[in-house]
């Protein structure tokens, strides 16, 4: 019986240990399933995934038709935005930016590149690519300051990017930042000298020479031309040498060193003796001017006429107009007025034919001076009047063209700020959405963990109860065994009493036999009787010894049973104590679970109203409700777009967070329900989700307190950014609730919402603009001033009122 009970205990314990092992295995499996779920491509409720976004972008790269490439890439970008898949947004934006840039869609390219820039982290390998593309756009649009900024960011990440370094130097030249330009050009010169890249070296020297030439620093310009001369004379072709000598000669002409200029023009002519030159007319014209300035006017005119014959044969009327005017100037300076007049009239003819207003104006001016020298003042006056007319036209066209260019540049620069603001606003909305999703996931995981903990506790309690039942059965079994041993001990005692009585009777018989033997001692029979009595006495002694040994065995067994009973009692007491301690732990853990559940419920109440949250928890969905009367309040900061462009995204969010936290407290104080924030706009409503009759005055009180809070903040914080605010309030029917099954958000709909937004738009900074319906409801509590009827988009004329503080 005892062996059987031990086997039962072993079987029960093995089953309990199996349950514990199963529980230990379930939790790692759950973790593995959770990790596997999150290792899959991210997907949104619509079924899209990051894999799909990447596949669409690969398809766009492989497409040959431009429209098809743009369509695939745009779809990829949309999916990446929906998933907040930053890597996908960056790749698709860069691809679309490159497409738009190639097709001259400058603003679209700018938008895509700026979106990619906003998603990239410092140190990302794609960041220099995006900044270089932005710099190229602004350099091409002559917004050189913006180009400098982006090229500078590229060089911070890739200081050995010599192509970008040259573009930065070019932008600095256009902005007349000569020190910066020369600094980077000199780094390029060192690089090209080391590589032996003479064409690129000449190109850099040429840029520097031209820049200092335009600046009027002929010394530095000649210095760089001389550097070019050393390279060209060693490595250059005859054509390159001819071009170089022409440029050097022109530079000395600007310095009025005509002898030196003539020397270089002669060198250029020598290069063209054996090999044909690309532009011989330029060389002849330069020689003619140099000879004229050195006193050899007749020879100079010969060269000028050679150049004219070349241009006439080529029928290059535009260049011919300028050359004829140049010849006329030479004749005029030599006081040959009639030849000067002839060439001036030809210059006027060709300039009119090719519509060169500046050349025509210059020719009119020269003709006026020639006729003045010939004392034909009437024609001189006519030509001078034509000159002034052309000059005014040129100036007007230049001014108009410059205004158009400046307008385009201004629009592009403004577009950059606007796009950055929109991207920051989009990022802010994405952060809000991600925070909401995070809170929902946190709630879900918390509830799942609580459920797992509760199940684990129930399993532990069940296991302990089973163990307790097994221990109690063991104790009952041992108790029964102890009782059985006690009964056997009593039976043994009774048998011992009977044996003692039998021994006493036998002793008495033995005494009687001895006496009888003594009486018969003299006879043989008496001796035999004595011997028999002795044998019986010996037999009785042996029985008594056997009985004592049996009694000792029974006593030892009884002592062992009592010891087992005591040990079982102590084990049962210790088990009960452990059960009590575990029950106390379970009660404490139940309290902790209740506390965590309360926290999760409170977090849900921060997202949804109390009634809606209870309905969602009860039924899993919330039915939208119609409210016959509710009051909707909108706020909006004045000049938000312009002011936010001055802030970084972190500063913008910090500023908005401070304001909206204060507005949340004011809404709670006056019983209003916050609906949502839309960028800088704050929307709340009264009279829902629990209807009441005081919602119009509650909304007006809240609006007055919001206005007072903003004014107090402006006084206390001189550096506050958002200092003015418009508020619009309207009372009317709305529908409120939660729609959909994912990403719950409490919202309201209806014409009253739209009209409240329009009232905010037609309000004034620092004033509370309300509708007639709201005014009728609060005029007995607040002073309202009629504004008359205002035209509202899609609403017609709407009567409006101001609430006076």
mmCIF file of N, CA and C in Angstrom, residues 173 178 185 202-228 244 247-248 251 254:
data_model
loop_
_atom_site.group_PDB
_atom_site.id
_atom_site.type_symbol
_atom_site.label_atom_id
_atom_site.label_comp_id
_atom_site.label_asym_id
_atom_site.label_seq_id
_atom_site.Cartn_x
_atom_site.Cartn_y
_atom_site.Cartn_z
ATOM 1 N N UNK A 173 32.324 83.374 -57.398
ATOM 2 C CA UNK A 173 32.702 84.409 -58.369
ATOM 3 C C UNK A 173 31.504 85.259 -58.752
ATOM 4 N N UNK A 178 35.546 87.017 -54.066
ATOM 5 C CA UNK A 178 36.745 86.614 -54.792
ATOM 6 C C UNK A 178 37.692 85.791 -53.925
ATOM 7 N N UNK A 185 39.711 77.691 -56.198
ATOM 8 C CA UNK A 185 40.372 77.539 -57.489
ATOM 9 C C UNK A 185 41.843 77.113 -57.307
ATOM 10 N N UNK A 202 44.172 75.053 -67.615
ATOM 11 C CA UNK A 202 43.956 76.254 -68.433
ATOM 12 C C UNK A 202 42.541 76.798 -68.225
ATOM 13 N N UNK A 203 41.581 75.856 -68.085
ATOM 14 C CA UNK A 203 40.188 76.267 -67.875
ATOM 15 C C UNK A 203 40.042 77.067 -66.575
ATOM 16 N N UNK A 204 40.702 76.623 -65.513
ATOM 17 C CA UNK A 204 40.622 77.335 -64.225
ATOM 18 C C UNK A 204 41.322 78.687 -64.328
ATOM 19 N N UNK A 205 42.523 78.707 -64.935
ATOM 20 C CA UNK A 205 43.225 79.982 -65.109
ATOM 21 C C UNK A 205 42.381 80.961 -65.915
ATOM 22 N N UNK A 206 41.684 80.449 -66.939
ATOM 23 C CA UNK A 206 40.856 81.316 -67.771
ATOM 24 C C UNK A 206 39.724 81.937 -66.963
ATOM 25 N N UNK A 207 39.097 81.124 -66.072
ATOM 26 C CA UNK A 207 38.021 81.658 -65.225
ATOM 27 C C UNK A 207 38.543 82.764 -64.324
ATOM 28 N N UNK A 208 39.697 82.538 -63.723
ATOM 29 C CA UNK A 208 40.256 83.555 -62.834
ATOM 30 C C UNK A 208 40.634 84.815 -63.608
ATOM 31 N N UNK A 209 41.225 84.637 -64.801
ATOM 32 C CA UNK A 209 41.597 85.798 -65.613
ATOM 33 C C UNK A 209 40.365 86.600 -66.002
ATOM 34 N N UNK A 210 39.293 85.917 -66.416
ATOM 35 C CA UNK A 210 38.061 86.614 -66.802
ATOM 36 C C UNK A 210 37.443 87.327 -65.610
ATOM 37 N N UNK A 211 37.476 86.647 -64.436
ATOM 38 C CA UNK A 211 36.860 87.251 -63.251
ATOM 39 C C UNK A 211 37.578 88.552 -62.878
ATOM 40 N N UNK A 212 38.897 88.515 -62.839
ATOM 41 C CA UNK A 212 39.629 89.741 -62.472
ATOM 42 C C UNK A 212 39.561 90.783 -63.589
ATOM 43 N N UNK A 213 39.394 90.333 -64.822
ATOM 44 C CA UNK A 213 39.199 91.273 -65.923
ATOM 45 C C UNK A 213 37.891 92.035 -65.727
ATOM 46 N N UNK A 214 36.806 91.300 -65.385
ATOM 47 C CA UNK A 214 35.517 91.951 -65.144
ATOM 48 C C UNK A 214 35.563 92.831 -63.904
ATOM 49 N N UNK A 215 36.367 92.454 -62.937
ATOM 50 C CA UNK A 215 36.488 93.258 -61.717
ATOM 51 C C UNK A 215 37.301 94.531 -61.963
ATOM 52 N N UNK A 216 38.067 94.535 -63.064
ATOM 53 C CA UNK A 216 38.901 95.702 -63.370
ATOM 54 C C UNK A 216 40.314 95.580 -62.845
ATOM 55 N N UNK A 217 40.673 94.387 -62.347
ATOM 56 C CA UNK A 217 42.011 94.153 -61.825
ATOM 57 C C UNK A 217 42.846 93.529 -62.957
ATOM 58 N N UNK A 218 43.372 94.377 -63.850
ATOM 59 C CA UNK A 218 44.068 93.868 -65.029
ATOM 60 C C UNK A 218 45.391 93.201 -64.656
ATOM 61 N N UNK A 219 46.004 93.621 -63.558
ATOM 62 C CA UNK A 219 47.273 93.023 -63.138
ATOM 63 C C UNK A 219 47.115 91.535 -62.877
ATOM 64 N N UNK A 220 46.095 91.177 -62.057
ATOM 65 C CA UNK A 220 45.873 89.766 -61.756
ATOM 66 C C UNK A 220 45.372 89.017 -62.982
ATOM 67 N N UNK A 221 44.596 89.716 -63.816
ATOM 68 C CA UNK A 221 44.105 89.062 -65.024
ATOM 69 C C UNK A 221 45.289 88.683 -65.932
ATOM 70 N N UNK A 222 46.234 89.603 -66.108
ATOM 71 C CA UNK A 222 47.407 89.313 -66.937
ATOM 72 C C UNK A 222 48.267 88.221 -66.292
ATOM 73 N N UNK A 223 48.310 88.214 -64.943
ATOM 74 C CA UNK A 223 49.084 87.187 -64.238
ATOM 75 C C UNK A 223 48.568 85.787 -64.605
ATOM 76 N N UNK A 224 47.244 85.619 -64.586
ATOM 77 C CA UNK A 224 46.687 84.300 -64.893
ATOM 78 C C UNK A 224 46.785 83.998 -66.392
ATOM 79 N N UNK A 225 46.660 85.030 -67.239
ATOM 80 C CA UNK A 225 46.859 84.800 -68.672
ATOM 81 C C UNK A 225 48.312 84.370 -68.948
ATOM 82 N N UNK A 226 49.251 84.934 -68.206
ATOM 83 C CA UNK A 226 50.657 84.546 -68.381
ATOM 84 C C UNK A 226 50.861 83.083 -67.977
ATOM 85 N N UNK A 227 50.161 82.660 -66.918
ATOM 86 C CA UNK A 227 50.237 81.248 -66.519
ATOM 87 C C UNK A 227 49.694 80.356 -67.631
ATOM 88 N N UNK A 228 48.589 80.825 -68.257
ATOM 89 C CA UNK A 228 48.040 80.063 -69.392
ATOM 90 C C UNK A 228 49.061 80.032 -70.534
ATOM 91 N N UNK A 244 44.929 82.311 -77.285
ATOM 92 C CA UNK A 244 45.566 82.866 -76.090
ATOM 93 C C UNK A 244 46.169 84.237 -76.382
ATOM 94 N N UNK A 247 43.585 86.875 -76.581
ATOM 95 C CA UNK A 247 43.075 87.262 -75.258
ATOM 96 C C UNK A 247 44.062 88.149 -74.511
ATOM 97 N N UNK A 248 45.344 87.797 -74.572
ATOM 98 C CA UNK A 248 46.355 88.629 -73.912
ATOM 99 C C UNK A 248 46.420 90.005 -74.552
ATOM 100 N N UNK A 251 43.604 92.071 -73.328
ATOM 101 C CA UNK A 251 43.813 92.518 -71.956
ATOM 102 C C UNK A 251 44.745 93.733 -71.917
ATOM 103 N N UNK A 254 42.899 96.826 -72.850
ATOM 104 C CA UNK A 254 42.148 97.413 -71.734
ATOM 105 C C UNK A 254 43.073 98.222 -70.816
#
